[in-house]
Short mmCIF file of C-alpha atoms in Angstrom, two decimals:
data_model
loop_
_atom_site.label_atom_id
_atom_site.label_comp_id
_atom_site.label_asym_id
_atom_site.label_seq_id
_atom_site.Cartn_x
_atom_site.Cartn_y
_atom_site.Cartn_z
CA UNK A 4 7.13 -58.89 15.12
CA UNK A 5 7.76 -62.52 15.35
CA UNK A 6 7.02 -65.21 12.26
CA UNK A 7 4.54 -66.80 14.63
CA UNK A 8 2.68 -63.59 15.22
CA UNK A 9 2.92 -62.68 11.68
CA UNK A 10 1.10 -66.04 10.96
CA UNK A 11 -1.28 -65.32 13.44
CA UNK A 12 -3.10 -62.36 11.96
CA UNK A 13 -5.55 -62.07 9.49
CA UNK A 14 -4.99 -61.19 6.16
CA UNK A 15 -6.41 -58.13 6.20
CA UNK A 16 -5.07 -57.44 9.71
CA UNK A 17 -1.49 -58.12 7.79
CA UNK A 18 -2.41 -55.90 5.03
CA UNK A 19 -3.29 -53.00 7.36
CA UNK A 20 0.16 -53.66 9.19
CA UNK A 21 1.73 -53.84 6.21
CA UNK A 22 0.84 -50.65 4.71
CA UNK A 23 0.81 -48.33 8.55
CA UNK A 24 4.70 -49.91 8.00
CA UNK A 25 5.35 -48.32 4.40
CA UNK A 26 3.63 -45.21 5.48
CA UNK A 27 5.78 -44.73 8.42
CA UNK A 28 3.64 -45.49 11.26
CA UNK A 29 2.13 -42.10 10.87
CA UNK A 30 -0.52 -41.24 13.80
CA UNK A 31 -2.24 -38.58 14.24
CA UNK A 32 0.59 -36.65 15.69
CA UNK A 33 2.47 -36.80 12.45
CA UNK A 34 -0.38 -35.40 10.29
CA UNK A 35 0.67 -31.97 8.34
CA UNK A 36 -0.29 -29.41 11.42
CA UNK A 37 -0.70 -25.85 10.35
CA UNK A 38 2.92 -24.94 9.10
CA UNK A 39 2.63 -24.68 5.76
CA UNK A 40 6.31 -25.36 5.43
CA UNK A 41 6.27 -28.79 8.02
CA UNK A 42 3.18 -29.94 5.52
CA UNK A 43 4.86 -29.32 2.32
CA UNK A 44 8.21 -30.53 3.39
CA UNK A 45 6.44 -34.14 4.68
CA UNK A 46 4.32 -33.94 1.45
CA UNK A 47 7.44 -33.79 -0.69
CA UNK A 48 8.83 -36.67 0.94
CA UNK A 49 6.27 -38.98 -0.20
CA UNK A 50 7.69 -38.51 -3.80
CA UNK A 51 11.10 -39.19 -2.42
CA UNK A 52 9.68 -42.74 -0.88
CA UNK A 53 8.00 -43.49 -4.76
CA UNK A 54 10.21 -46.17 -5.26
CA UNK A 55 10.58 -47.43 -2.07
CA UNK A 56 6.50 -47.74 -1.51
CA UNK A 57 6.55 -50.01 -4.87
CA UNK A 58 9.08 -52.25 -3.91
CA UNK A 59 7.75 -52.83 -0.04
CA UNK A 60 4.35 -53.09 -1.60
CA UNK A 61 5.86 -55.78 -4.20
CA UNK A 62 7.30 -57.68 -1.48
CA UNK A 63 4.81 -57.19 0.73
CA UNK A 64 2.29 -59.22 -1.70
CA UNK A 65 4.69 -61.80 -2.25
CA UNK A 66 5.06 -62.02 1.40
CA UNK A 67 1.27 -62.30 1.75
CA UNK A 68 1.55 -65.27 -0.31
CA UNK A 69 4.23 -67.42 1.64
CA UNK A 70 2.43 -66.02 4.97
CA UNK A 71 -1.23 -66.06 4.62
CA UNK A 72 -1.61 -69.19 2.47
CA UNK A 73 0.27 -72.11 4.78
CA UNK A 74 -2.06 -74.87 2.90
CA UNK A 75 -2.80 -75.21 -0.91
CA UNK A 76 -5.52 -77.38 -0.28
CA UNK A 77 -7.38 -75.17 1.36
CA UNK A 78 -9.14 -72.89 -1.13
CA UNK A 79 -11.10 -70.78 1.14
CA UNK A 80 -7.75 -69.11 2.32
CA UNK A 81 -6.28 -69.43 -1.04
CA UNK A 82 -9.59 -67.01 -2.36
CA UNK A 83 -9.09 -64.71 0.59
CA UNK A 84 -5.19 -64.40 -0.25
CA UNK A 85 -6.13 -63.76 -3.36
CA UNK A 86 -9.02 -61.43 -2.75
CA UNK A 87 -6.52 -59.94 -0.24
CA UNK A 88 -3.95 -59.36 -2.86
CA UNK A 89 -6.29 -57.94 -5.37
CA UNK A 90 -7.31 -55.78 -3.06
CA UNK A 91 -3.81 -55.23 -2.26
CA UNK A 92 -2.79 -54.26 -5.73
CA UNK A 93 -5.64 -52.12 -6.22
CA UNK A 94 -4.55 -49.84 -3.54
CA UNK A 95 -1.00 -50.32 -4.30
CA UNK A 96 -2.13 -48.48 -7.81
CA UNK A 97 -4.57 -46.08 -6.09
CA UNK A 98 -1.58 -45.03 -3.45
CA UNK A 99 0.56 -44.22 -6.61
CA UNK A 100 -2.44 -42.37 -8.61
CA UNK A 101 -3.29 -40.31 -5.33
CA UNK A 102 0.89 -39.37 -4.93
CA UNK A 103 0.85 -38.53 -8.59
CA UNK A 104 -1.86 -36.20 -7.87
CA UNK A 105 -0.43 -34.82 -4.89
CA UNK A 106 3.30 -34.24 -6.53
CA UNK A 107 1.52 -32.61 -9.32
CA UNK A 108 -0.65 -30.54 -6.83
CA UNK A 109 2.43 -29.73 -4.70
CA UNK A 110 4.34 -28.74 -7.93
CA UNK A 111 0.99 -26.57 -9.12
CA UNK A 112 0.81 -25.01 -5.47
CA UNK A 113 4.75 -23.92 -5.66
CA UNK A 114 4.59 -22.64 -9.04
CA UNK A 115 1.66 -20.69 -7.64
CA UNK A 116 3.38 -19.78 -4.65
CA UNK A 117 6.54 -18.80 -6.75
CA UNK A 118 4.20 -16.41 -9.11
CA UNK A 119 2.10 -15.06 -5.51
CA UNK A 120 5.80 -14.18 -3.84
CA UNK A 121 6.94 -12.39 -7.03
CA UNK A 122 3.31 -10.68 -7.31
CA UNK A 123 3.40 -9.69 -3.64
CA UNK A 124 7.73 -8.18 -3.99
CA UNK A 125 6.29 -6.05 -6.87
CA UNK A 126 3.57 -4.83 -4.97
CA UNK A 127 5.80 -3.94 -2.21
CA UNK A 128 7.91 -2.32 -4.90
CA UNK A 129 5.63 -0.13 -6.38
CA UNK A 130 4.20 0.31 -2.36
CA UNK A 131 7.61 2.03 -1.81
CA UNK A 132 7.59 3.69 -5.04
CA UNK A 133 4.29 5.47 -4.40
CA UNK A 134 5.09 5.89 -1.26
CA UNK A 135 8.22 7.86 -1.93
CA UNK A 136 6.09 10.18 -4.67
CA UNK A 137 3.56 10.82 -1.99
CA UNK A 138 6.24 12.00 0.25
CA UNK A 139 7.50 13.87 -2.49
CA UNK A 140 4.36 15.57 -3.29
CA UNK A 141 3.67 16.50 -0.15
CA UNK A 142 6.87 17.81 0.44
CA UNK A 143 5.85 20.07 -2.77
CA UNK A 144 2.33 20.66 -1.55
CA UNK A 145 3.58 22.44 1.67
CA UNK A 146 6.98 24.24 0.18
CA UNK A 147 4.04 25.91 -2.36
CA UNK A 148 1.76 26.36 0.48
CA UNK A 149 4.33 28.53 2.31
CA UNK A 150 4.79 30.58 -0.69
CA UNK A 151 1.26 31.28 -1.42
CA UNK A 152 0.76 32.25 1.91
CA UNK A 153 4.28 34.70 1.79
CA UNK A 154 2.64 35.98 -1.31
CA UNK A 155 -0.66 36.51 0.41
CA UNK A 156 0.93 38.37 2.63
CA UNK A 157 2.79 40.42 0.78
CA UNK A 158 -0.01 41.31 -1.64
CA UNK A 159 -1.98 42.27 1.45
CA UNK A 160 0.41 44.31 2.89
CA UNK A 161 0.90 46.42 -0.84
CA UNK A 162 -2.65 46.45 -0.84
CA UNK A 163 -3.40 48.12 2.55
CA UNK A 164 -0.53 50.44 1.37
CA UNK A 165 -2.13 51.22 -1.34
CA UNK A 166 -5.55 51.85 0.21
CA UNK A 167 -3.67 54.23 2.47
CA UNK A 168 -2.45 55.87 -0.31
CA UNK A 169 -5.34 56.19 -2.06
CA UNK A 170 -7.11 57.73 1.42
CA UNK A 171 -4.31 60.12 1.74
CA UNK A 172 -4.70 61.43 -1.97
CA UNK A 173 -8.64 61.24 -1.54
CA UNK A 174 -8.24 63.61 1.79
CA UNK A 175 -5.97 65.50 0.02
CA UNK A 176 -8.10 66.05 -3.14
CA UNK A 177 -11.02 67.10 -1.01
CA UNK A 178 -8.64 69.68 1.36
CA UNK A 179 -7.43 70.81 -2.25
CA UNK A 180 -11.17 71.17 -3.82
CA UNK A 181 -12.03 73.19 -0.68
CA UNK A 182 -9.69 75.36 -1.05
CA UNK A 183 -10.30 76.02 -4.59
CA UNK A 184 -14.03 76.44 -3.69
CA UNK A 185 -13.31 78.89 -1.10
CA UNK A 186 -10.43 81.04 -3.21
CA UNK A 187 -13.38 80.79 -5.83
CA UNK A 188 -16.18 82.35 -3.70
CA UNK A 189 -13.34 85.21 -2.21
CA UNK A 190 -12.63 85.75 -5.92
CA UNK A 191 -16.61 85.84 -6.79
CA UNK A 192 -17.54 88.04 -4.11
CA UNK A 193 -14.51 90.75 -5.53
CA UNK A 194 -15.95 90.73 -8.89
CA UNK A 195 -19.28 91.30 -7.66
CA UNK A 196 -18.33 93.85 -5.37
CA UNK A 197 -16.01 95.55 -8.46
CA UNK A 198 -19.25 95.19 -10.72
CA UNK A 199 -21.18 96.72 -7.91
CA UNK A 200 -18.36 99.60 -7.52
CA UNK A 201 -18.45 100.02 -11.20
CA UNK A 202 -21.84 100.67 -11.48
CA UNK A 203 -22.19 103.21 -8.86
CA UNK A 204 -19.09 104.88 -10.54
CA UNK A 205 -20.79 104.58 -13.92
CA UNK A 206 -23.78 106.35 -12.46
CA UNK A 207 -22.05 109.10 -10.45
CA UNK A 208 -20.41 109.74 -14.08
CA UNK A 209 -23.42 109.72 -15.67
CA UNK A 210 -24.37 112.45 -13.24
CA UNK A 211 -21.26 114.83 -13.38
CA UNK A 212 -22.40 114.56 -16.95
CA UNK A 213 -25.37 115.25 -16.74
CA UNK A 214 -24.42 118.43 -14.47
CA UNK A 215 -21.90 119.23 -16.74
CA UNK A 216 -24.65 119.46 -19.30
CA UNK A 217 -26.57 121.44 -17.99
CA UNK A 218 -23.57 124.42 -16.60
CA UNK A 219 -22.46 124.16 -19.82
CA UNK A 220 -25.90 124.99 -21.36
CA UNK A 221 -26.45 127.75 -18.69
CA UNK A 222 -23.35 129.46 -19.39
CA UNK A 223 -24.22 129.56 -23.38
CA UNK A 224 -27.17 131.14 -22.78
CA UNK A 225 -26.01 133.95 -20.45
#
């Protein structure tokens, strides 16, 4: 830009050039998009342009004074430079307030980062940790599964054995107990048919006896 076309603008039309120059002629194009690591990289540079953005803005006032005020007798455009730089100055100081807010915000938001990424590696720690003991467990859960059912087996197969057993000794208990019963009545019936024999044998006796008797008595006599 020319000196003529420098003296040609307004002062505020200067200002507003002045500062789109110590910003960088950032448009709308260069605005933080949304990767968070293009935004914080461009947001750091502004701290690395500190010094740089006071000094421009320094000479930019002075220049505003050589430029804007050609005449000293004219105080209209000696109020307006001044108003100008005042105005100037203000937002020279509110530039550097609003970067010291964003440096300390940026340094905030990395500590925070920092702490989040640290917070998130022992999350995936204990993630694989717990992971690991699941697998672990369930490793354990089926190896015992298998056994209980091998035991189940097992007991189920001693247990029908046993129930066979106890059948077979039942069947052979009752087999035996009929037996018994029977050898019982065959010996039962024999003692009552002894008794029986006895008695008639007792009472044949009783007659010989009796018979006896009586011969004998008959003979005595005669």
């Amino acid at each position: 830009m020319a000196l003529s076309t420098w003296q040609a603008l307004s002062p505020l039309q200067w200002a507003r050039w002045g500062w789109g120059t110590l910003l960088g002629g950032a448009g709308d194009g260069d605005s933080p998009g949304s990767d968070p690591a293009l935004g914080l990289l461009r947001s750091l540079s502004w701290g690395s342009r500190h010094d740089n953005m006071i000094s421009a803005t320094d000479d930019l006032i002075y220049s505003m004074c050589v430029c804007v005020c050609p005449s000293e007798d004219d105080q209209k455009e000696k109020s307006l430079s001044h108003h100008t730089i005042q105005q100037l100055i203000m937002e020279k100081d509110q530039a550097l307030s609003d970067l010291n807010s964003v440096e300390k915000s940026l340094a905030d938001l990395f500590r925070r980062y920092e702490k989040m990424k640290d917070v998130l590696e022992g999350f995936r720690k204990n993630e694989e940790v717990l992971k690991k003991c699941a697998q672990e467990y369930l490793s354990r859960v089926r190896k015992e599964e298998q056994r209980y059912q091998a035991l189940k087996i097992h007991a189920e197969e001693k247990l029908d054995r046993a129930n066979a057993d106890i059948a077979h000794v039942r069947a052979k208990a009752m087999q035996e107990q009929a037996a018994h019963q029977a050898s019982l009545r065959k010996e039962q019936m024999k003692v009552d048919s002894l008794e029986r024999t006895l008695e008639q044998k007792n009472k044949e006796i009783e007659e010989l006896t009796k018979i006896c008797d009586e011969l004998i008595a008959k003979m005595g006599k005669s």
